Amino acid sequence: MPSTQEFRRRIKSVNNTKQITKAMEMVASVKMQKAVRTIHEARTYVQNSWNMLVRLANTTLPENHLLLKPVEINRTAVIFVTSDRGLCGSYNADLYKKLVNYCSSVSENLKNSSQTSSSNNSKTPSVDVDIIAIGRKGADFVRRHNVGNLVAVYDGFENDIDFEDIIPISKMTNGEYLNGKYDKVVVMYSNFITSLRQAPVVKQILPIDKDHIDIEDIWENLETDKEDIEYKIEPNSDQVLEKLLRRFIRLQIFGAVLEANASEHSSRMVAMKNASDNSDNLIEELTLTYNTIRQNGITSEIAEITAGAEAMA
């Protein structure tokens, strides 16, 4: 059985780890509160911009704008938002599963399309997935497991997130889409619901469609404008919509990164709290075992002293 000295070292080691996890929990809590305030402000702005876009899109034809025009899906780009660091519970693992399932569904659609094309004696479409990773953890996962084609990697936005930081990603996706490289662009991230609940979601951002948001109850606390109001638009709706579309795409990516940022800090806070609680339980168990061994040693020493005294008598 291990000695009491070894148990003292283990108790000290666990206690030092607990101090680290407790400090990380407090830091993550502060960052989460700041991130949550930011997304609550941004959600209203994103929703209002969405309402404006829907109104403008209803006044024109989708064929007049390339970003609205539906096309046959042959190649898809996924903006995959994860973290740069670990120690955040199942945050990244849930996103990995979502990505694998999404790529599997794309492969299944390819298989069904191939069967249909074969029956119609037409050309078989080639469906593929390119991944634009935001966060080193997601990029490493794609490299290790060969999920899709990793075409670009951006560092995660763990602390302050500026709208300008999204411009390179937005320009890349818009440009490749307009050039015909991609027929569909989606963003995959963890949607913040509560500090204890986050859900990985997929949102289609190109081509823009009024039914493209695949999130349950994401706007349940927001008031949507359902009034049928007629607006006068100058110079005309087509020109205004053309200017708005690219900004809207950038805003959608920005909103997804904000949601992911809050989810990451929340997951890390909960993970570190669980680690601290487990440290308390482990210290309690080690202390109990330590005291038991120490008591047994004292009892043995007393018995030996008593036996020796009786032998001398």
mmCIF file with all atom_site columns, N, CA, C and O in Angstrom, residues 93 117 140 148 162 206 224:
data_model
loop_
_atom_site.group_PDB
_atom_site.id
_atom_site.type_symbol
_atom_site.label_atom_id
_atom_site.label_alt_id
_atom_site.label_comp_id
_atom_site.label_asym_id
_atom_site.label_entity_id
_atom_site.label_seq_id
_atom_site.pdbx_PDB_ins_code
_atom_site.Cartn_x
_atom_site.Cartn_y
_atom_site.Cartn_z
_atom_site.occupancy
_atom_site.B_iso_or_equiv
_atom_site.pdbx_formal_charge
_atom_site.auth_seq_id
_atom_site.auth_comp_id
_atom_site.auth_asym_id
_atom_site.auth_atom_id
_atom_site.pdbx_PDB_model_num
ATOM 1  N N  . ALA A 1 93  ? -16.094 18.621 -29.763 1.00 0.00 ? 93  ALA A N  1
ATOM 2  C CA . ALA A 1 93  ? -16.513 17.272 -30.152 1.00 0.00 ? 93  ALA A CA 1
ATOM 3  C C  . ALA A 1 93  ? -17.904 17.271 -30.783 1.00 0.00 ? 93  ALA A C  1
ATOM 4  O O  . ALA A 1 93  ? -18.156 16.547 -31.761 1.00 0.00 ? 93  ALA A O  1
ATOM 5  N N  . SER A 1 117 ? -29.475 9.925  -61.926 1.00 0.00 ? 117 SER A N  1
ATOM 6  C CA . SER A 1 117 ? -28.844 10.290 -63.186 1.00 0.00 ? 117 SER A CA 1
ATOM 7  C C  . SER A 1 117 ? -28.626 9.069  -64.058 1.00 0.00 ? 117 SER A C  1
ATOM 8  O O  . SER A 1 117 ? -28.781 9.116  -65.276 1.00 0.00 ? 117 SER A O  1
ATOM 9  N N  . ASP A 1 140 ? -7.302  21.032 -37.379 1.00 0.00 ? 140 ASP A N  1
ATOM 10 C CA . ASP A 1 140 ? -6.581  19.801 -37.038 1.00 0.00 ? 140 ASP A CA 1
ATOM 11 C C  . ASP A 1 140 ? -7.474  18.574 -37.210 1.00 0.00 ? 140 ASP A C  1
ATOM 12 O O  . ASP A 1 140 ? -7.015  17.519 -37.671 1.00 0.00 ? 140 ASP A O  1
ATOM 13 N N  . GLY A 1 148 ? -13.671 16.205 -45.825 1.00 0.00 ? 148 GLY A N  1
ATOM 14 C CA . GLY A 1 148 ? -13.729 17.321 -46.750 1.00 0.00 ? 148 GLY A CA 1
ATOM 15 C C  . GLY A 1 148 ? -12.340 17.800 -47.145 1.00 0.00 ? 148 GLY A C  1
ATOM 16 O O  . GLY A 1 148 ? -11.306 17.214 -46.804 1.00 0.00 ? 148 GLY A O  1
ATOM 17 N N  . ASP A 1 162 ? -13.951 41.952 -33.987 1.00 0.00 ? 162 ASP A N  1
ATOM 18 C CA . ASP A 1 162 ? -14.295 43.131 -34.773 1.00 0.00 ? 162 ASP A CA 1
ATOM 19 C C  . ASP A 1 162 ? -14.985 42.708 -36.059 1.00 0.00 ? 162 ASP A C  1
ATOM 20 O O  . ASP A 1 162 ? -14.653 41.665 -36.643 1.00 0.00 ? 162 ASP A O  1
ATOM 21 N N  . LEU A 1 206 ? -25.415 31.132 -48.598 1.00 0.00 ? 206 LEU A N  1
ATOM 22 C CA . LEU A 1 206 ? -25.455 31.330 -50.050 1.00 0.00 ? 206 LEU A CA 1
ATOM 23 C C  . LEU A 1 206 ? -25.925 30.045 -50.712 1.00 0.00 ? 206 LEU A C  1
ATOM 24 O O  . LEU A 1 206 ? -25.433 28.965 -50.361 1.00 0.00 ? 206 LEU A O  1
ATOM 25 N N  . THR A 1 224 ? -40.340 39.876 -34.137 1.00 0.00 ? 224 THR A N  1
ATOM 26 C CA . THR A 1 224 ? -40.177 40.012 -35.580 1.00 0.00 ? 224 THR A CA 1
ATOM 27 C C  . THR A 1 224 ? -41.269 40.927 -36.121 1.00 0.00 ? 224 THR A C  1
ATOM 28 O O  . THR A 1 224 ? -42.407 40.928 -35.658 1.00 0.00 ? 224 THR A O  1
#
